[in-house]
PDB file of C-alpha atoms in Angstrom:
ATOM      1  CA  MET A   1      69.387  73.885 167.533  1.00  0.00           C
ATOM      2  CA  ALA A   2      66.710  76.323 166.559  1.00  0.00           C
ATOM      3  CA  ASN A   3      63.237  74.946 165.946  1.00  0.00           C
ATOM      4  CA  SER A   4      60.598  76.000 163.420  1.00  0.00           C
ATOM      5  CA  GLY A   5      57.060  76.917 164.341  1.00  0.00           C
ATOM      6  CA  SER A   6      56.099  73.298 163.811  1.00  0.00           C
ATOM      7  CA  GLY A   7      58.669  72.235 166.441  1.00  0.00           C
ATOM      8  CA  ASP A   8      61.161  70.423 164.101  1.00  0.00           C
ATOM      9  CA  SER A   9      64.814  71.334 164.243  1.00  0.00           C
ATOM     10  CA  VAL A  10      67.091  72.555 161.494  1.00  0.00           C
ATOM     11  CA  VAL A  11      68.675  69.167 161.378  1.00  0.00           C
ATOM     12  CA  ASP A  12      65.157  67.583 160.972  1.00  0.00           C
ATOM     13  CA  ARG A  13      64.479  69.860 158.023  1.00  0.00           C
ATOM     14  CA  VAL A  14      67.851  69.304 156.369  1.00  0.00           C
ATOM     15  CA  VAL A  15      67.410  65.562 156.570  1.00  0.00           C
ATOM     16  CA  ARG A  16      63.943  65.864 155.081  1.00  0.00           C
ATOM     17  CA  VAL A  17      65.331  67.872 152.175  1.00  0.00           C
ATOM     18  CA  ILE A  18      68.060  65.353 151.386  1.00  0.00           C
ATOM     19  CA  ALA A  19      65.753  62.372 151.894  1.00  0.00           C
ATOM     20  CA  ALA A  20      63.098  63.887 149.559  1.00  0.00           C
ATOM     21  CA  PHE A  21      65.017  62.615 146.497  1.00  0.00           C
ATOM     22  CA  PRO A  22      63.372  59.321 145.468  1.00  0.00           C
ATOM     23  CA  GLU A  23      65.339  56.167 144.697  1.00  0.00           C
ATOM     24  CA  GLY A  24      66.633  56.267 141.169  1.00  0.00           C
ATOM     25  CA  SER A  25      66.405  60.085 140.774  1.00  0.00           C
ATOM     26  CA  ASN A  26      68.807  62.734 141.920  1.00  0.00           C
ATOM     27  CA  VAL A  27      67.032  65.737 140.339  1.00  0.00           C
ATOM     28  CA  LEU A  28      63.896  67.502 141.579  1.00  0.00           C
ATOM     29  CA  GLN A  29      62.166  70.817 140.842  1.00  0.00           C
ATOM     30  CA  TRP A  30      62.015  73.332 143.684  1.00  0.00           C
ATOM     31  CA  THR A  31      58.278  72.995 144.230  1.00  0.00           C
ATOM     32  CA  GLU A  32      58.367  69.169 144.176  1.00  0.00           C
ATOM     33  CA  LEU A  33      61.308  69.111 146.556  1.00  0.00           C
ATOM     34  CA  ALA A  34      59.435  71.376 149.011  1.00  0.00           C
ATOM     35  CA  THR A  35      56.305  69.188 148.757  1.00  0.00           C
ATOM     36  CA  ARG A  36      58.169  65.929 149.257  1.00  0.00           C
ATOM     37  CA  ALA A  37      60.086  67.409 152.200  1.00  0.00           C
ATOM     38  CA  GLY A  38      56.878  68.802 153.757  1.00  0.00           C
ATOM     39  CA  LEU A  39      58.265  72.320 153.994  1.00  0.00           C
ATOM     40  CA  PRO A  40      57.105  75.785 152.895  1.00  0.00           C
ATOM     41  CA  LEU A  41      58.655  76.791 149.638  1.00  0.00           C
ATOM     42  CA  THR A  42      60.502  79.709 151.223  1.00  0.00           C
ATOM     43  CA  THR A  43      62.028  77.420 153.888  1.00  0.00           C
ATOM     44  CA  ALA A  44      63.026  74.946 151.225  1.00  0.00           C
ATOM     45  CA  HIS A  45      64.689  77.704 149.146  1.00  0.00           C
ATOM     46  CA  ARG A  46      66.746  78.872 152.138  1.00  0.00           C
ATOM     47  CA  LEU A  47      67.865  75.392 153.166  1.00  0.00           C
ATOM     48  CA  VAL A  48      68.660  74.331 149.653  1.00  0.00           C
ATOM     49  CA  ARG A  49      70.785  77.385 148.985  1.00  0.00           C
ATOM     50  CA  GLN A  50      72.686  76.810 152.231  1.00  0.00           C
ATOM     51  CA  LEU A  51      73.265  73.152 151.379  1.00  0.00           C
ATOM     52  CA  ALA A  52      74.324  74.177 147.909  1.00  0.00           C
ATOM     53  CA  GLY A  53      76.907  76.474 149.420  1.00  0.00           C
ATOM     54  CA  HIS A  54      78.537  73.412 150.948  1.00  0.00           C
ATOM     55  CA  GLY A  55      78.354  71.372 147.823  1.00  0.00           C
ATOM     56  CA  LEU A  56      75.808  68.955 149.285  1.00  0.00           C
ATOM     57  CA  LEU A  57      73.209  70.039 146.673  1.00  0.00           C
ATOM     58  CA  GLU A  58      73.578  71.667 143.296  1.00  0.00           C
ATOM     59  CA  LEU A  59      71.267  74.232 141.655  1.00  0.00           C
ATOM     60  CA  GLY A  60      70.446  73.713 138.000  1.00  0.00           C
ATOM     61  CA  ALA A  61      68.733  75.541 135.205  1.00  0.00           C
ATOM     62  CA  GLY A  62      64.920  75.882 135.181  1.00  0.00           C
ATOM     63  CA  GLY A  63      64.518  75.587 138.970  1.00  0.00           C
ATOM     64  CA  SER A  64      66.052  72.146 139.302  1.00  0.00           C
ATOM     65  CA  VAL A  65      67.949  70.821 142.336  1.00  0.00           C
ATOM     66  CA  ARG A  66      70.192  67.788 142.346  1.00  0.00           C
ATOM     67  CA  LEU A  67      72.271  65.926 144.938  1.00  0.00           C
ATOM     68  CA  GLY A  68      75.849  67.300 145.011  1.00  0.00           C
ATOM     69  CA  LEU A  69      79.102  65.521 144.422  1.00  0.00           C
ATOM     70  CA  ARG A  70      80.290  66.632 147.924  1.00  0.00           C
ATOM     71  CA  LEU A  71      77.466  64.602 149.485  1.00  0.00           C
ATOM     72  CA  TRP A  72      78.499  61.541 147.482  1.00  0.00           C
ATOM     73  CA  GLU A  73      82.113  62.064 148.420  1.00  0.00           C
ATOM     74  CA  LEU A  74      81.422  62.323 152.145  1.00  0.00           C
ATOM     75  CA  VAL A  75      79.035  59.379 152.261  1.00  0.00           C
ATOM     76  CA  ASN A  76      81.380  57.066 150.339  1.00  0.00           C
ATOM     77  CA  ARG A  77      84.581  58.163 152.052  1.00  0.00           C
ATOM     78  CA  ASN A  78      83.218  57.555 155.457  1.00  0.00           C
ATOM     79  CA  SER A  79      80.598  54.825 154.783  1.00  0.00           C
ATOM     80  CA  PRO A  80      80.199  52.276 157.609  1.00  0.00           C
ATOM     81  CA  THR A  81      79.878  49.633 154.906  1.00  0.00           C
ATOM     82  CA  LEU A  82      83.194  50.536 153.130  1.00  0.00           C
ATOM     83  CA  GLU A  83      85.220  47.867 154.927  1.00  0.00           C
ATOM     84  CA  LEU A  84      82.568  45.253 154.292  1.00  0.00           C
ATOM     85  CA  ARG A  85      82.297  46.031 150.604  1.00  0.00           C
ATOM     86  CA  GLN A  86      86.041  45.990 150.156  1.00  0.00           C
ATOM     87  CA  ALA A  87      86.280  42.618 151.858  1.00  0.00           C
ATOM     88  CA  ALA A  88      83.396  41.198 149.906  1.00  0.00           C
ATOM     89  CA  LEU A  89      84.002  42.418 146.273  1.00  0.00           C
ATOM     90  CA  PRO A  90      86.729  39.914 145.300  1.00  0.00           C
ATOM     91  CA  PHE A  91      84.482  36.999 146.374  1.00  0.00           C
ATOM     92  CA  MET A  92      81.415  38.518 144.740  1.00  0.00           C
ATOM     93  CA  GLU A  93      83.368  38.958 141.485  1.00  0.00           C
ATOM     94  CA  ASP A  94      84.520  35.260 141.606  1.00  0.00           C
ATOM     95  CA  ILE A  95      80.905  34.061 141.989  1.00  0.00           C
ATOM     96  CA  GLN A  96      79.705  36.349 139.257  1.00  0.00           C
ATOM     97  CA  GLN A  97      82.494  35.212 136.904  1.00  0.00           C
ATOM     98  CA  VAL A  98      81.327  31.632 137.160  1.00  0.00           C
ATOM     99  CA  LEU A  99      77.562  32.150 137.487  1.00  0.00           C
ATOM    100  CA  ASN A 100      77.105  35.131 135.099  1.00  0.00           C
ATOM    101  CA  GLN A 101      74.132  36.277 137.265  1.00  0.00           C
ATOM    102  CA  ASN A 102      73.351  38.743 139.981  1.00  0.00           C
ATOM    103  CA  VAL A 103      75.351  38.788 143.242  1.00  0.00           C
ATOM    104  CA  ASN A 104      74.196  40.921 146.164  1.00  0.00           C
ATOM    105  CA  LEU A 105      75.616  42.029 149.504  1.00  0.00           C
ATOM    106  CA  ALA A 106      73.184  43.201 152.195  1.00  0.00           C
ATOM    107  CA  VAL A 107      72.966  44.234 155.818  1.00  0.00           C
ATOM    108  CA  LEU A 108      70.084  44.340 158.247  1.00  0.00           C
ATOM    109  CA  ASP A 109      68.560  47.582 159.335  1.00  0.00           C
ATOM    110  CA  GLY A 110      65.568  47.152 161.590  1.00  0.00           C
ATOM    111  CA  SER A 111      62.838  45.291 159.711  1.00  0.00           C
ATOM    112  CA  GLU A 112      64.435  45.960 156.358  1.00  0.00           C
ATOM    113  CA  VAL A 113      67.370  44.667 154.454  1.00  0.00           C
ATOM    114  CA  LEU A 114      69.691  47.278 152.889  1.00  0.00           C
ATOM    115  CA  PHE A 115      71.739  46.370 149.835  1.00  0.00           C
ATOM    116  CA  VAL A 116      75.243  47.816 149.964  1.00  0.00           C
ATOM    117  CA  GLU A 117      76.692  46.237 146.846  1.00  0.00           C
ATOM    118  CA  ARG A 118      75.471  44.467 143.688  1.00  0.00           C
ATOM    119  CA  LEU A 119      77.141  42.925 140.698  1.00  0.00           C
ATOM    120  CA  SER A 120      75.152  42.201 137.484  1.00  0.00           C
ATOM    121  CA  ARG A 121      75.899  41.420 133.871  1.00  0.00           C
ATOM    122  CA  ARG A 122      74.109  41.966 130.640  1.00  0.00           C
ATOM    123  CA  GLY A 123      71.713  39.046 130.140  1.00  0.00           C
ATOM    124  CA  SER A 124      71.264  38.251 133.764  1.00  0.00           C
ATOM    125  CA  VAL A 125      67.761  37.840 135.207  1.00  0.00           C
ATOM    126  CA  ALA A 126      65.743  40.725 136.685  1.00  0.00           C
ATOM    127  CA  ASN A 127      66.996  41.856 140.084  1.00  0.00           C
ATOM    128  CA  ARG A 128      64.969  44.339 142.090  1.00  0.00           C
ATOM    129  CA  ALA A 129      67.767  44.807 144.609  1.00  0.00           C
ATOM    130  CA  GLN A 130      69.580  48.084 144.013  1.00  0.00           C
ATOM    131  CA  VAL A 131      72.640  49.518 145.768  1.00  0.00           C
ATOM    132  CA  ALA A 132      71.346  51.659 148.676  1.00  0.00           C
ATOM    133  CA  GLY A 133      67.935  50.115 148.059  1.00  0.00           C
ATOM    134  CA  ARG A 134      65.823  48.492 150.731  1.00  0.00           C
ATOM    135  CA  MET A 135      63.389  45.588 150.932  1.00  0.00           C
ATOM    136  CA  PRO A 136      61.247  44.179 153.722  1.00  0.00           C
ATOM    137  CA  VAL A 137      63.031  41.280 155.435  1.00  0.00           C
ATOM    138  CA  HIS A 138      60.375  38.692 154.497  1.00  0.00           C
ATOM    139  CA  VAL A 139      60.508  39.241 150.715  1.00  0.00           C
ATOM    140  CA  SER A 140      64.307  38.820 150.459  1.00  0.00           C
ATOM    141  CA  SER A 141      66.423  35.745 150.931  1.00  0.00           C
ATOM    142  CA  ALA A 142      69.152  37.985 152.301  1.00  0.00           C
ATOM    143  CA  GLY A 143      66.666  39.535 154.767  1.00  0.00           C
ATOM    144  CA  LEU A 144      65.422  36.195 156.032  1.00  0.00           C
ATOM    145  CA  VAL A 145      68.950  34.667 156.526  1.00  0.00           C
ATOM    146  CA  LEU A 146      70.082  37.846 158.312  1.00  0.00           C
ATOM    147  CA  MET A 147      67.106  37.879 160.688  1.00  0.00           C
ATOM    148  CA  ALA A 148      67.369  34.097 161.245  1.00  0.00           C
ATOM    149  CA  HIS A 149      70.842  34.611 162.679  1.00  0.00           C
ATOM    150  CA  GLN A 150      70.123  37.588 164.880  1.00  0.00           C
ATOM    151  CA  PRO A 151      69.892  37.213 168.705  1.00  0.00           C
ATOM    152  CA  ARG A 152      66.650  35.698 169.942  1.00  0.00           C
ATOM    153  CA  GLN A 153      65.292  38.915 171.323  1.00  0.00           C
ATOM    154  CA  VAL A 154      65.799  40.727 167.981  1.00  0.00           C
ATOM    155  CA  GLN A 155      63.934  37.970 166.148  1.00  0.00           C
ATOM    156  CA  ALA A 156      61.142  37.959 168.693  1.00  0.00           C
ATOM    157  CA  GLY A 157      60.692  41.703 168.405  1.00  0.00           C
ATOM    158  CA  TYR A 158      60.538  41.489 164.619  1.00  0.00           C
ATOM    159  CA  VAL A 159      58.044  38.589 164.584  1.00  0.00           C
ATOM    160  CA  GLU A 160      55.863  40.243 167.259  1.00  0.00           C
ATOM    161  CA  GLY A 161      55.527  43.387 165.152  1.00  0.00           C
ATOM    162  CA  PHE A 162      55.255  41.600 161.740  1.00  0.00           C
ATOM    163  CA  ALA A 163      52.468  42.415 159.363  1.00  0.00           C
ATOM    164  CA  ASP A 164      52.487  41.616 155.616  1.00  0.00           C
ATOM    165  CA  PRO A 165      50.422  44.279 153.881  1.00  0.00           C
ATOM    166  CA  THR A 166      49.716  41.852 150.979  1.00  0.00           C
ATOM    167  CA  GLY A 167      48.333  39.259 153.364  1.00  0.00           C
ATOM    168  CA  ARG A 168      50.319  36.496 151.610  1.00  0.00           C
ATOM    169  CA  LEU A 169      52.528  35.590 154.545  1.00  0.00           C
ATOM    170  CA  THR A 170      51.296  34.787 158.032  1.00  0.00           C
ATOM    171  CA  VAL A 171      53.256  35.028 161.278  1.00  0.00           C
ATOM    172  CA  ASP A 172      53.382  31.235 161.494  1.00  0.00           C
ATOM    173  CA  GLU A 173      54.763  30.967 157.981  1.00  0.00           C
ATOM    174  CA  LEU A 174      57.387  33.644 158.803  1.00  0.00           C
ATOM    175  CA  ARG A 175      58.481  31.680 161.866  1.00  0.00           C
ATOM    176  CA  ARG A 176      58.812  28.583 159.663  1.00  0.00           C
ATOM    177  CA  LEU A 177      61.010  30.431 157.099  1.00  0.00           C
ATOM    178  CA  LEU A 178      63.264  31.883 159.813  1.00  0.00           C
ATOM    179  CA  SER A 179      63.618  28.478 161.464  1.00  0.00           C
ATOM    180  CA  GLU A 180      64.498  26.782 158.135  1.00  0.00           C
ATOM    181  CA  ALA A 181      67.058  29.517 157.395  1.00  0.00           C
ATOM    182  CA  ALA A 182      68.615  29.116 160.811  1.00  0.00           C
ATOM    183  CA  HIS A 183      68.719  25.315 160.549  1.00  0.00           C
ATOM    184  CA  GLN A 184      69.935  25.082 156.958  1.00  0.00           C
ATOM    185  CA  GLY A 185      72.364  27.954 157.180  1.00  0.00           C
ATOM    186  CA  TYR A 186      70.882  29.585 154.043  1.00  0.00           C
ATOM    187  CA  ALA A 187      67.578  31.060 152.858  1.00  0.00           C
ATOM    188  CA  GLN A 188      65.871  30.516 149.536  1.00  0.00           C
ATOM    189  CA  LEU A 189      62.838  32.326 148.092  1.00  0.00           C
ATOM    190  CA  VAL A 190      61.298  31.268 144.839  1.00  0.00           C
ATOM    191  CA  GLY A 191      59.255  33.711 142.676  1.00  0.00           C
ATOM    192  CA  VAL A 192      58.524  36.117 145.544  1.00  0.00           C
ATOM    193  CA  VAL A 193      59.774  39.385 144.134  1.00  0.00           C
ATOM    194  CA  ASP A 194      59.843  38.248 140.472  1.00  0.00           C
ATOM    195  CA  PRO A 195      57.978  35.162 139.345  1.00  0.00           C
ATOM    196  CA  ASP A 196      60.795  34.050 137.123  1.00  0.00           C
ATOM    197  CA  THR A 197      63.685  34.147 139.656  1.00  0.00           C
ATOM    198  CA  ARG A 198      64.858  32.664 142.837  1.00  0.00           C
ATOM    199  CA  GLY A 199      67.042  34.196 145.563  1.00  0.00           C
ATOM    200  CA  ILE A 200      69.561  32.321 147.679  1.00  0.00           C
ATOM    201  CA  ALA A 201      71.587  33.939 150.463  1.00  0.00           C
ATOM    202  CA  VAL A 202      73.914  32.894 153.266  1.00  0.00           C
ATOM    203  CA  PRO A 203      75.111  34.820 156.407  1.00  0.00           C
ATOM    204  CA  VAL A 204      78.507  36.433 156.756  1.00  0.00           C
ATOM    205  CA  THR A 205      79.966  36.355 160.246  1.00  0.00           C
ATOM    206  CA  ASP A 206      82.841  38.424 161.611  1.00  0.00           C
ATOM    207  CA  ARG A 207      85.703  37.253 163.863  1.00  0.00           C
ATOM    208  CA  LYS A 208      83.383  37.633 166.932  1.00  0.00           C
ATOM    209  CA  LYS A 209      80.881  35.248 165.327  1.00  0.00           C
ATOM    210  CA  ARG A 210      78.361  37.995 164.792  1.00  0.00           C
ATOM    211  CA  THR A 211      76.208  37.905 161.680  1.00  0.00           C
ATOM    212  CA  VAL A 212      77.033  41.211 159.956  1.00  0.00           C
ATOM    213  CA  ALA A 213      75.935  40.733 156.382  1.00  0.00           C
ATOM    214  CA  ALA A 214      74.450  38.341 153.792  1.00  0.00           C
ATOM    215  CA  ILE A 215      75.803  37.394 150.445  1.00  0.00           C
ATOM    216  CA  GLY A 216      73.347  36.091 147.911  1.00  0.00           C
ATOM    217  CA  VAL A 217      72.484  35.504 144.259  1.00  0.00           C
ATOM    218  CA  VAL A 218      69.419  35.992 142.079  1.00  0.00           C
ATOM    219  CA  VAL A 219      69.138  33.307 139.440  1.00  0.00           C
ATOM    220  CA  PRO A 220      66.619  31.929 136.953  1.00  0.00           C
ATOM    221  CA  LEU A 221      64.038  29.429 138.228  1.00  0.00           C
ATOM    222  CA  ASP A 222      65.648  26.698 136.047  1.00  0.00           C
ATOM    223  CA  GLU A 223      69.218  27.324 137.141  1.00  0.00           C
ATOM    224  CA  ALA A 224      70.997  24.049 136.653  1.00  0.00           C
ATOM    225  CA  ARG A 225      73.723  24.594 139.265  1.00  0.00           C
ATOM    226  CA  LEU A 226      71.510  25.055 142.324  1.00  0.00           C
ATOM    227  CA  GLN A 227      73.207  22.290 144.402  1.00  0.00           C
ATOM    228  CA  ALA A 228      76.583  23.978 143.994  1.00  0.00           C
ATOM    229  CA  LEU A 229      75.346  27.506 144.804  1.00  0.00           C
ATOM    230  CA  VAL A 230      74.986  27.215 148.556  1.00  0.00           C
ATOM    231  CA  PRO A 231      78.513  25.683 149.089  1.00  0.00           C
ATOM    232  CA  ALA A 232      79.984  28.381 146.801  1.00  0.00           C
ATOM    233  CA  LEU A 233      78.222  31.192 148.705  1.00  0.00           C
ATOM    234  CA  GLN A 234      79.251  29.711 152.108  1.00  0.00           C
ATOM    235  CA  THR A 235      82.857  29.500 150.961  1.00  0.00           C
ATOM    236  CA  ALA A 236      82.637  33.171 149.860  1.00  0.00           C
ATOM    237  CA  ALA A 237      81.040  34.139 153.155  1.00  0.00           C
ATOM    238  CA  ARG A 238      83.839  32.517 155.117  1.00  0.00           C
ATOM    239  CA  GLY A 239      86.392  34.297 153.013  1.00  0.00           C
ATOM    240  CA  ILE A 240      84.699  37.669 153.567  1.00  0.00           C
ATOM    241  CA  GLY A 241      84.568  36.922 157.326  1.00  0.00           C
ATOM    242  CA  ARG A 242      88.337  36.209 157.316  1.00  0.00           C
ATOM    243  CA  ARG A 243      89.155  39.464 155.532  1.00  0.00           C
ATOM    244  CA  LEU A 244      86.936  41.305 158.039  1.00  0.00           C
ATOM    245  CA  GLY A 245      88.804  39.606 160.805  1.00  0.00           C
ATOM    246  CA  GLU A 246      92.120  40.715 159.398  1.00  0.00           C
ATOM    247  CA  THR A 247      91.048  44.370 159.169  1.00  0.00           C
ATOM    248  CA  GLN A 248      89.469  44.267 162.652  1.00  0.00           C
ATOM    249  CA  SER A 249      92.624  42.758 164.158  1.00  0.00           C
ATOM    250  CA  ALA A 250      94.737  45.472 162.542  1.00  0.00           C
ATOM    251  CA  ALA A 251      92.454  48.165 163.858  1.00  0.00           C
ATOM    252  CA  GLU A 252      92.593  46.699 167.406  1.00  0.00           C
ATOM    253  CA  PHE A 253      96.422  46.583 167.148  1.00  0.00           C
ATOM    254  CA  ARG A 254      96.660  50.170 166.018  1.00  0.00           C
ATOM    255  CA  SER A 255      94.463  51.343 168.811  1.00  0.00           C
ATOM    256  CA  THR A 256      96.624  49.661 171.480  1.00  0.00           C
ATOM    257  CA  GLU A 257     100.191  49.822 170.090  1.00  0.00           C
ATOM    258  CA  PHE A 258     100.953  53.170 171.773  1.00  0.00           C
ATOM    259  CA  LEU A 259      99.227  52.438 175.148  1.00  0.00           C
TER     260      LEU A 259
END
């Protein structure tokens, strides 16, 4: 793969162009896109036009560039979270139907939690979690419960490199939160992201007993059904795990039936 004068490859530059679009916005002007991608304007022009030729970007009036439908199609059709989302949605909908509040589905990605699905309703409390949005592990109940159920070496590596830029959480306090989440089987954070809400999350395990996701809710501080929330989430998590097990078993059968 050909490199530029700075040493980065074409793939590096393409990724930087696509990643330049900020969360919540799929349109940028040419100059802003080049600046955010750290590329000369002429290079950005060339790459954008090539990507637009494949439908991954779209060129608009007035020098605007937007993410293309082809990119959305490819990502969603082949998403590694597609099976998880399909397994989880019926259970998330059941919880939301009763609770009338936010329900989230998340996976762990390094030291961050990535939200892959979210259900909300008009009138529900504020929820900073967005689909395809990220949060640091320590500010999310989903992040804490996911990290608390990772192998010991993964947890140790995370704790060893932990630093809270706000200075509000120490390493000892992080260890305590992870220990509580592992012991209780759920994590709860009160007023951390938003002072008027609390987040509660439980782990989802697959048929091999690996923690692969977390399902959680964001509710008001004065939510009256707190004692029923954790059992309801744990029941949903078991249901999701069973559905994942069914699809995994079918995939294993298909891979061996002609051997």
